[in-house]
Amino acid sequence: QDGCLCSVRIRFILSNNQSFPFLDKVDLVLVMTVEPGFGGQSFMPEMMEKVRILREKAPTLIIQVDGGLTEETTKIAAEAGANAVVAGSSILNAKDRKQTMANMRATLQSHL
């Protein structure tokens, strides 16, 4: 309503058996794939199971992944069901930032 989105963040401490009673109340779920607060950390692929579960339970949900995203890990996230990513270090440290962003965007779009 009024151009605003409602979202919730999931950290890695949640159980895969967690029920998600909030899914019908939010527009976006942010799945953290690193410990929040420290840039440049390695992507935690084990979090993709949460992305798969979310995608299964909510096919139209925006699922955003944050932490350790590179061109390679964006593909892993997209294959799991993510349709948005947050990339910091991989963009800032890229030789060609614009091309890196375009590649990540194309990867996400190819899995929609």
Short mmCIF file of C-alpha atoms in Angstrom, two decimals, residues 5-103:
data_model
loop_
_atom_site.label_atom_id
_atom_site.label_comp_id
_atom_site.label_asym_id
_atom_site.label_seq_id
_atom_site.Cartn_x
_atom_site.Cartn_y
_atom_site.Cartn_z
CA LEU A 5 6.96 -3.05 1.14
CA CYS A 6 6.97 -5.09 4.31
CA SER A 7 9.89 -7.46 4.88
CA VAL A 8 11.48 -9.79 7.40
CA ARG A 9 15.05 -11.06 7.78
CA ILE A 10 16.07 -14.67 8.45
CA ARG A 11 19.43 -15.49 10.00
CA PHE A 12 21.05 -18.88 9.85
CA ILE A 13 20.03 -19.80 13.40
CA LEU A 14 16.45 -20.63 12.38
CA SER A 15 15.57 -24.28 12.03
CA ASN A 16 14.62 -25.66 8.61
CA ASN A 17 11.49 -27.01 10.29
CA GLN A 18 10.41 -23.50 11.27
CA SER A 19 6.92 -22.69 10.15
CA PHE A 20 6.59 -19.37 8.36
CA PRO A 21 3.26 -17.93 9.53
CA PHE A 22 4.29 -14.44 8.38
CA LEU A 23 4.66 -15.22 4.68
CA ASP A 24 1.19 -14.02 3.76
CA LYS A 25 1.91 -10.71 5.53
CA VAL A 26 5.22 -9.72 3.94
CA ASP A 27 6.39 -8.77 0.45
CA LEU A 28 10.05 -9.70 0.89
CA VAL A 29 12.15 -12.07 2.97
CA LEU A 30 15.86 -11.34 3.37
CA VAL A 31 17.93 -14.47 3.94
CA MET A 32 21.31 -13.75 5.53
CA THR A 33 24.10 -15.94 4.19
CA VAL A 34 26.79 -14.49 6.47
CA GLU A 35 26.96 -13.24 10.05
CA PRO A 36 25.45 -9.74 9.79
CA GLY A 37 27.71 -6.75 10.23
CA PHE A 38 31.02 -7.77 8.68
CA GLY A 39 31.69 -7.17 4.98
CA GLY A 40 33.67 -9.54 2.79
CA GLN A 41 32.58 -12.78 4.46
CA SER A 42 32.21 -16.08 2.63
CA PHE A 43 28.82 -17.16 1.31
CA MET A 44 27.15 -19.88 3.40
CA PRO A 45 25.64 -22.29 0.83
CA GLU A 46 23.80 -24.21 3.56
CA MET A 47 21.37 -21.28 3.75
CA MET A 48 20.05 -22.16 0.30
CA GLU A 49 17.84 -24.81 1.88
CA LYS A 50 15.93 -21.99 3.59
CA VAL A 51 15.60 -20.23 0.24
CA ARG A 52 14.25 -23.44 -1.34
CA ILE A 53 11.72 -23.87 1.48
CA LEU A 54 10.60 -20.24 1.21
CA ARG A 55 10.21 -20.52 -2.58
CA GLU A 56 8.16 -23.69 -2.18
CA LYS A 57 5.88 -22.09 0.42
CA ALA A 58 5.58 -18.71 -1.33
CA PRO A 59 6.09 -18.88 -5.11
CA THR A 60 5.55 -15.14 -5.71
CA LEU A 61 7.55 -13.81 -2.75
CA ILE A 62 10.60 -11.60 -3.25
CA ILE A 63 13.43 -13.62 -1.71
CA GLN A 64 16.56 -11.56 -1.27
CA VAL A 65 19.92 -13.07 -0.28
CA ASP A 66 22.57 -10.99 1.49
CA GLY A 67 26.14 -12.02 2.21
CA GLY A 68 29.08 -13.24 0.17
CA LEU A 69 27.33 -12.70 -3.14
CA THR A 70 29.53 -12.90 -6.22
CA GLU A 71 28.68 -13.77 -9.80
CA GLU A 72 29.17 -17.45 -8.92
CA THR A 73 27.17 -17.45 -5.68
CA THR A 74 24.39 -15.41 -7.29
CA LYS A 75 23.86 -18.38 -9.62
CA ILE A 76 23.62 -20.74 -6.61
CA ALA A 77 21.13 -18.41 -4.91
CA ALA A 78 19.04 -17.99 -8.07
CA GLU A 79 18.91 -21.75 -8.61
CA ALA A 80 17.63 -22.12 -5.03
CA GLY A 81 14.85 -19.60 -5.66
CA ALA A 82 16.24 -16.18 -4.76
CA ASN A 83 15.13 -13.38 -7.05
CA ALA A 84 17.11 -10.52 -5.48
CA VAL A 85 20.60 -10.18 -4.01
CA VAL A 86 22.58 -7.69 -1.97
CA ALA A 87 26.19 -7.49 -3.12
CA GLY A 88 28.74 -5.23 -1.50
CA SER A 89 32.37 -6.31 -1.62
CA SER A 90 32.07 -8.21 -4.88
CA ILE A 91 30.79 -5.08 -6.64
CA LEU A 92 33.12 -2.63 -4.93
CA ASN A 93 36.17 -4.82 -5.63
CA ALA A 94 35.22 -5.69 -9.22
CA LYS A 95 37.42 -4.52 -12.09
CA ASP A 96 34.26 -3.64 -14.02
CA ARG A 97 31.48 -2.86 -11.54
CA LYS A 98 28.86 -2.17 -14.18
CA GLN A 99 29.53 -5.47 -15.97
CA THR A 100 29.56 -7.43 -12.71
CA MET A 101 26.18 -5.98 -11.75
CA ALA A 102 24.82 -6.70 -15.22
CA ASN A 103 26.03 -10.30 -15.02
#
